[in-house]
mmCIF file of C-alpha atoms in Angstrom:
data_model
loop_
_atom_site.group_PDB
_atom_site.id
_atom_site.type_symbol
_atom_site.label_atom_id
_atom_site.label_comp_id
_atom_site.label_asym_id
_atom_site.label_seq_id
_atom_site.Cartn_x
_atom_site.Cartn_y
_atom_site.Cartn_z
ATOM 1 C CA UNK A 1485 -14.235 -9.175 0.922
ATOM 2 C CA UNK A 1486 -14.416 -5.582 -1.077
ATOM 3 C CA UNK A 1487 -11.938 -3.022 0.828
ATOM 4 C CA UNK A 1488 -9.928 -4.796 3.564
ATOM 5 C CA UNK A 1489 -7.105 -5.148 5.277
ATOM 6 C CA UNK A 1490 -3.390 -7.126 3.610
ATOM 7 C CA UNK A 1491 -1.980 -10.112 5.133
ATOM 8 C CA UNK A 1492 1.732 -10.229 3.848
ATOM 9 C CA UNK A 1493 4.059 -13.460 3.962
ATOM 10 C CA UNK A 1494 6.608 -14.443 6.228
ATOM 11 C CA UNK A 1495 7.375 -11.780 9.404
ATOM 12 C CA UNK A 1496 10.004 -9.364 7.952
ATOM 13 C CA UNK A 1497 7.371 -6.754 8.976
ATOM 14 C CA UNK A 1498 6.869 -7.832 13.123
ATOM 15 C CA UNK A 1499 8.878 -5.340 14.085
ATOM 16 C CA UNK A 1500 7.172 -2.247 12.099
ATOM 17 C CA UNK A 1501 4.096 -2.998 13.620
ATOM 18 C CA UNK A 1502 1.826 0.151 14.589
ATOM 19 C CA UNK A 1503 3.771 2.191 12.292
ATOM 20 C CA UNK A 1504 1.909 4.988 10.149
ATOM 21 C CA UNK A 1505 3.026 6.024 7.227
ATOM 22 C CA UNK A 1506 1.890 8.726 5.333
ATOM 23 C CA UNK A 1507 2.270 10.458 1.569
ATOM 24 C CA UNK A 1508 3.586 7.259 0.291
ATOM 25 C CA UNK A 1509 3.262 5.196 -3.154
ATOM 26 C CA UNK A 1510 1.849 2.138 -3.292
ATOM 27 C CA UNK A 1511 2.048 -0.206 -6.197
ATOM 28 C CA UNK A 1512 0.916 -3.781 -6.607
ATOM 29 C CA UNK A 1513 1.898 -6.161 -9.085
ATOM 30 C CA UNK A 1514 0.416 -9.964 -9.839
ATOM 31 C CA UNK A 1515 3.288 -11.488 -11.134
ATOM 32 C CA UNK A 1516 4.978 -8.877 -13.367
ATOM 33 C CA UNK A 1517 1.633 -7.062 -13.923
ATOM 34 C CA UNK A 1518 0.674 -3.933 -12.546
ATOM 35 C CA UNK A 1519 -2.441 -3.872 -10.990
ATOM 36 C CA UNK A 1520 -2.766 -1.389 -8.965
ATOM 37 C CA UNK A 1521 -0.956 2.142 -7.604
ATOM 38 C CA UNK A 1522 -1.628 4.890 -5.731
ATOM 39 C CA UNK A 1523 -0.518 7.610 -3.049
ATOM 40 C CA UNK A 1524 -1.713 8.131 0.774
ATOM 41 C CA UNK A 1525 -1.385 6.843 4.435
ATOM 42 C CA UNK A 1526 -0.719 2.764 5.338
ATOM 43 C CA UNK A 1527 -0.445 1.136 8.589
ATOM 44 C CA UNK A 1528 1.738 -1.887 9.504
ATOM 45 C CA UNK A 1529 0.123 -4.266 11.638
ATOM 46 C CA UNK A 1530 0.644 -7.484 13.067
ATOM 47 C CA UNK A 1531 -0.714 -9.570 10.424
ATOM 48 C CA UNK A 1532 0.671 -7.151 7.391
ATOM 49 C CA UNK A 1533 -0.726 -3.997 6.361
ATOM 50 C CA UNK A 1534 -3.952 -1.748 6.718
ATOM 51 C CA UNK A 1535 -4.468 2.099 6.054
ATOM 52 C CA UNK A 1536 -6.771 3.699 3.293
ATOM 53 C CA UNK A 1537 -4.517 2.956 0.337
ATOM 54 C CA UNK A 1538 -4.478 -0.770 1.046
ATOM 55 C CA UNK A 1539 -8.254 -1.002 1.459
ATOM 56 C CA UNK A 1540 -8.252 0.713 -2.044
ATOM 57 C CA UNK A 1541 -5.256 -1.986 -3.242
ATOM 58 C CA UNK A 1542 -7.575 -4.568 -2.268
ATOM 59 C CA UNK A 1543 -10.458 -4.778 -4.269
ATOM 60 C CA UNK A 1544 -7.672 -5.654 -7.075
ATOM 61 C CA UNK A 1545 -6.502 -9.152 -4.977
ATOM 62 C CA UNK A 1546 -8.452 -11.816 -5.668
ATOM 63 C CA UNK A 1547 -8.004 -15.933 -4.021
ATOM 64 C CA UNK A 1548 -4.854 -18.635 -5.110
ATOM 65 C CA UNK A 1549 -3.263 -15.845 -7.081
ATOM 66 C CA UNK A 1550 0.576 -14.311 -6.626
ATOM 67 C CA UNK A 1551 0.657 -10.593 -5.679
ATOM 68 C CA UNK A 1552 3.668 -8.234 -4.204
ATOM 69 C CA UNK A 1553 3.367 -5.046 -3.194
ATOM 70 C CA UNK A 1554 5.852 -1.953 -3.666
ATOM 71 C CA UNK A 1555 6.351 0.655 -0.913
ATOM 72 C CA UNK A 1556 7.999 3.585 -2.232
ATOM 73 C CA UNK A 1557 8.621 5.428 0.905
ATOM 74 C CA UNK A 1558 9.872 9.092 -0.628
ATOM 75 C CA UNK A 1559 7.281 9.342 -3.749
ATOM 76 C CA UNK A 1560 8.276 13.185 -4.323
ATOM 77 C CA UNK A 1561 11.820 12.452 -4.968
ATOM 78 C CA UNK A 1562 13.205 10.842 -8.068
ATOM 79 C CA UNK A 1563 15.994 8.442 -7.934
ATOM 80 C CA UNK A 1564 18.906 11.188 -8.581
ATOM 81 C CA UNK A 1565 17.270 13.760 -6.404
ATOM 82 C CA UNK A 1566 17.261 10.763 -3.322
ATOM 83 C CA UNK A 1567 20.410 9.887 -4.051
ATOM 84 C CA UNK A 1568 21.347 13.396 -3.994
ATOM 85 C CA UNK A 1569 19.574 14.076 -0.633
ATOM 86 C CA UNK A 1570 21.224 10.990 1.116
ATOM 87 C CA UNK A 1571 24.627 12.117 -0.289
ATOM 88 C CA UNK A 1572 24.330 15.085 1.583
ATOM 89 C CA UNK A 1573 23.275 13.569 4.189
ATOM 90 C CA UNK A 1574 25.927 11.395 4.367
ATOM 91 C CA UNK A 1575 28.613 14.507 4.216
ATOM 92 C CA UNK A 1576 27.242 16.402 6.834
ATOM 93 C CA UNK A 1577 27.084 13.210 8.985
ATOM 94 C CA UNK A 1578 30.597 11.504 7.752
ATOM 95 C CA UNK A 1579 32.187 10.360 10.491
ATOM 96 C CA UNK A 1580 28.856 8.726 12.361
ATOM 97 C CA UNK A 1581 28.191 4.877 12.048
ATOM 98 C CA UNK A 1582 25.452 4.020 8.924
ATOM 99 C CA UNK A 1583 22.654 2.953 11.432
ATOM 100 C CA UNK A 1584 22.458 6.584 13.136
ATOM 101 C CA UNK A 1585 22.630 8.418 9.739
ATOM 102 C CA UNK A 1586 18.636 7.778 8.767
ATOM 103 C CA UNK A 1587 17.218 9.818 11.442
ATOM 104 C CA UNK A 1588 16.278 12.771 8.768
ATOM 105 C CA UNK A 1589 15.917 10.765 6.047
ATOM 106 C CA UNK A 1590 13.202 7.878 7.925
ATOM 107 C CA UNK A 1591 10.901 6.970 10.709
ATOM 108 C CA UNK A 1592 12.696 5.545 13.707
ATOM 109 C CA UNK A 1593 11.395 2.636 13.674
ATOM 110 C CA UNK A 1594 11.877 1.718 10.149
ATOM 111 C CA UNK A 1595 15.695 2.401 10.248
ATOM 112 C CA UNK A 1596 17.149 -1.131 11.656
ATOM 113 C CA UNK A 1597 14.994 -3.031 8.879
ATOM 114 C CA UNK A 1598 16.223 -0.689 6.110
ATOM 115 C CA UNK A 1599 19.679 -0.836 6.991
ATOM 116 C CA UNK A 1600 19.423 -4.852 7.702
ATOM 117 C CA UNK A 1601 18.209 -4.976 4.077
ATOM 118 C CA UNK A 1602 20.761 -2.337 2.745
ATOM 119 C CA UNK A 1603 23.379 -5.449 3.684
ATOM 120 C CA UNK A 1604 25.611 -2.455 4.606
ATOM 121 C CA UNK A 1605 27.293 -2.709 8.039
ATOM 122 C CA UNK A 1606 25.139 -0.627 10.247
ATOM 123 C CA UNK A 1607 28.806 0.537 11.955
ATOM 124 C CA UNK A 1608 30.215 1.624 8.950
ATOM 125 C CA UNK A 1609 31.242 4.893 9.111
ATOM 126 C CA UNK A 1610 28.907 7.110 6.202
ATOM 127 C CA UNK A 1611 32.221 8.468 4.500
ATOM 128 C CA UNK A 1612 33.081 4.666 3.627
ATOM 129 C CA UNK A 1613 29.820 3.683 1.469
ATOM 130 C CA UNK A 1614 30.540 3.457 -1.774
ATOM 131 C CA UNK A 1615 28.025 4.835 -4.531
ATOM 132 C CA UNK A 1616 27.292 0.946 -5.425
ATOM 133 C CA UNK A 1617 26.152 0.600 -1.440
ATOM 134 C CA UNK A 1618 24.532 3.859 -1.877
ATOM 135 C CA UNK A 1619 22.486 3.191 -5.025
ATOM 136 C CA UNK A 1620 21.298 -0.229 -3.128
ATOM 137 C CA UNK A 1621 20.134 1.869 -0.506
ATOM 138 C CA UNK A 1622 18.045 4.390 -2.501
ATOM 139 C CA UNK A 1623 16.383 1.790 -4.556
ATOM 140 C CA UNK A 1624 15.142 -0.242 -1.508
ATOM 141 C CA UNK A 1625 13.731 3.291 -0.341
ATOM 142 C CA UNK A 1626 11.721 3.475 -3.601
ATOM 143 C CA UNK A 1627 11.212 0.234 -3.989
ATOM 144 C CA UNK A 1628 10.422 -1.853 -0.539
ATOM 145 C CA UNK A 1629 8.912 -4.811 -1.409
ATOM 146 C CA UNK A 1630 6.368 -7.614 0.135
ATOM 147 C CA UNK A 1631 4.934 -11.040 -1.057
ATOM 148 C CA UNK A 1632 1.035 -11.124 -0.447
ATOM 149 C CA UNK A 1633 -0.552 -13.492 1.849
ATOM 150 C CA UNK A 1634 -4.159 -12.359 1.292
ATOM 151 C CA UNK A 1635 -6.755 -10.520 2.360
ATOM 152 C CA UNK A 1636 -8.645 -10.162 5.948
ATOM 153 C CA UNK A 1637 -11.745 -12.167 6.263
ATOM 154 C CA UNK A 1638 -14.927 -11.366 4.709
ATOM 155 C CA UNK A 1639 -16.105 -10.575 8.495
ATOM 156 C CA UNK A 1640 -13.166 -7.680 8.758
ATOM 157 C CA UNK A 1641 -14.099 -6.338 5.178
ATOM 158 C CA UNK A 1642 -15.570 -2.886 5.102
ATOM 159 C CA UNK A 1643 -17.594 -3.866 2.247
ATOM 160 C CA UNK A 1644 -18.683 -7.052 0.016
ATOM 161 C CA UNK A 1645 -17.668 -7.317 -3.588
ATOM 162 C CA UNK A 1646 -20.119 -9.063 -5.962
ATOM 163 C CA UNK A 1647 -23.732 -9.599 -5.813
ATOM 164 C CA UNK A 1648 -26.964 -8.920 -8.162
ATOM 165 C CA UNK A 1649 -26.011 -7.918 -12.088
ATOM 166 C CA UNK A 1650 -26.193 -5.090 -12.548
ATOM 167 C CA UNK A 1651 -27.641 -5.845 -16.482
ATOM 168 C CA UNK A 1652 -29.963 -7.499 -14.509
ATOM 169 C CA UNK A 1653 -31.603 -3.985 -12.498
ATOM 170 C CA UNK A 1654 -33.453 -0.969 -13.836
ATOM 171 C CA UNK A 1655 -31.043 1.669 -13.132
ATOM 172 C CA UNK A 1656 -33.810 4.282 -13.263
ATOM 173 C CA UNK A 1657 -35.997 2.385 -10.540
ATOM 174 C CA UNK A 1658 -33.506 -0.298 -9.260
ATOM 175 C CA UNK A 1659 -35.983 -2.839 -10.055
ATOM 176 C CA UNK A 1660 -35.221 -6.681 -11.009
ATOM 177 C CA UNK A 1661 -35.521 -6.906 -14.663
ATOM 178 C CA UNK A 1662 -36.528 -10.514 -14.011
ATOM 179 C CA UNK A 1663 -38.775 -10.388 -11.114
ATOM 180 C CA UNK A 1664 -41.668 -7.297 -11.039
ATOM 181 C CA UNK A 1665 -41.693 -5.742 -7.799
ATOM 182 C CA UNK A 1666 -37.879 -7.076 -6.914
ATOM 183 C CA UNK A 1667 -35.948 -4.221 -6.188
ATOM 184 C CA UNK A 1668 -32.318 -4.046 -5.156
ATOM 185 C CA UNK A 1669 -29.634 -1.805 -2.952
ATOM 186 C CA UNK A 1670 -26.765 -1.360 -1.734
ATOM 187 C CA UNK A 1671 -24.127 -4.158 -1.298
ATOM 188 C CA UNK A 1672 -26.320 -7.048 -2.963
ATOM 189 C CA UNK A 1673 -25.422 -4.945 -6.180
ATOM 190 C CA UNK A 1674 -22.363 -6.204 -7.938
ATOM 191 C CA UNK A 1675 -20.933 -2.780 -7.643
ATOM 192 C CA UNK A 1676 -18.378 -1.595 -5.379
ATOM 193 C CA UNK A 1677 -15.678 1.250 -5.196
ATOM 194 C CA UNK A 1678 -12.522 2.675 -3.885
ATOM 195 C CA UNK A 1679 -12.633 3.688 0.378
ATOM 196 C CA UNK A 1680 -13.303 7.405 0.320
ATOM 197 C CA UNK A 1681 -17.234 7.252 0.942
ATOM 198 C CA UNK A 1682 -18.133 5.681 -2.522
ATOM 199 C CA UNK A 1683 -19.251 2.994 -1.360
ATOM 200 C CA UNK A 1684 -22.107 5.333 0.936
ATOM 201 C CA UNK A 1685 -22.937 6.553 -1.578
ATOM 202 C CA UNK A 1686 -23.967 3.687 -3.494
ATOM 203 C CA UNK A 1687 -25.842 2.427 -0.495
ATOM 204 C CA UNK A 1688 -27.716 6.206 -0.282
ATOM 205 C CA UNK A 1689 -28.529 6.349 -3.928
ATOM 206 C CA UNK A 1690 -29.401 2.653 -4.602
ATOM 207 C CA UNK A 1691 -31.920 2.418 -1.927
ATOM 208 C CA UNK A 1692 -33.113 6.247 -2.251
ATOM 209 C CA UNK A 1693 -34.045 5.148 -5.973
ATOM 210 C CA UNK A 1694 -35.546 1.509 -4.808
ATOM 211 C CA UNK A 1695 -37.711 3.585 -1.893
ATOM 212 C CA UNK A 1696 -39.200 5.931 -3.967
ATOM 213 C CA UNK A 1697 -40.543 3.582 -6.884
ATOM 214 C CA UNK A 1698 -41.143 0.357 -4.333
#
């Protein structure tokens, strides 16, 4: 499976299911290593995640290996400037309980999950958080975390990953190297990119070049 969709452990995400989520930073790590980061839209679905960015974060994740995955949900906003924002959030909204302070800040239905994981009392009143609680809060914001499961099935992949050599094919002609009158396109080339209409056109050039000089 090239560019598919991210199964994620356990079911700390059920609830977020069908929610969009757009202009965010994705980053994922195997182990400590970065492998992979980027900006644009996700989906959380039943089984984990989906959504343009994570078919991109994909083609990095690879079978009986250990990968998280980052979500930082306000990219454009270091961590002073956040904390600043929520601050005055929290002043202009100082005498309402913790849980119906986010409405400005966060999507609806992402609030009771980042307050469960804030482990502030969601009927605190905002005046009583403490800049430790607060600083907790913004670094979950830029910094919400999952354990990868895997990847969809090869079935659910947009495209394959692997395939002929490419060492192995005339880039001029697309011909086998090995075999006269061979020739090669598309997906049974080991080459495959990003989601974003790369991969099309691959498939357009590859077998423009092998149908011209077949």
């Amino acid at each position: 499976a090239g560019l598919s969709a991210i199964k994620l452990q356990g079911n700390d995400f059920a609830e977020l299911q069908g929610l969009s989520l757009k202009n965010v930073k994705i980053t994922c790590f195997n182990s400590d290593k970065r492998i992979f980061s980027d900006f644009g839209e996700m989906l959380f679905t039943h089984f984990g995640l989906s959504g343009p960015v994570i078919l991109s974060a994909s083609s990095h994740i690879r079978d009986n290996a250990k990968y998280t995955i980052s979500i930082d949900l306000k990219p454009a906003l270091d961590f002073k400037t956040l904390d600043n924002r929520i601050l005055r959030d929290f002043e202009e909204e100082k005498n309402k309980d913790f849980i119906n302070s986010l409405d400005a800040l966060l999507p609806k239905k992402l609030i009771p999950q980042i307050v469960e994981l804030s482990g502030i009392d969601p009927r605190q009143k905002v005046n009583s958080i403490t800049r430790d609680e607060r600083h907790k809060l913004v670094n979950l914001l830029k910094n919400f975390e999952f354990t990868i499961k895997g990847k969809r099935s090869v079935s659910e992949a947009i495209i394959t990953s692997g395939g002929v050599n490419v060492k192995e094919i005339d880039s001029s002609t697309m011909q086998s190297k090995i075999t006269e009158g061979l020739y090669f396109a598309g997906e049974v080339i080991d080459v495959d990119a990003y989601t974003g209409g790369f991969n099309l056109q691959i498939a357009f050039s590859t077998a423009y070049l092998a149908g011209m000089n077949a």
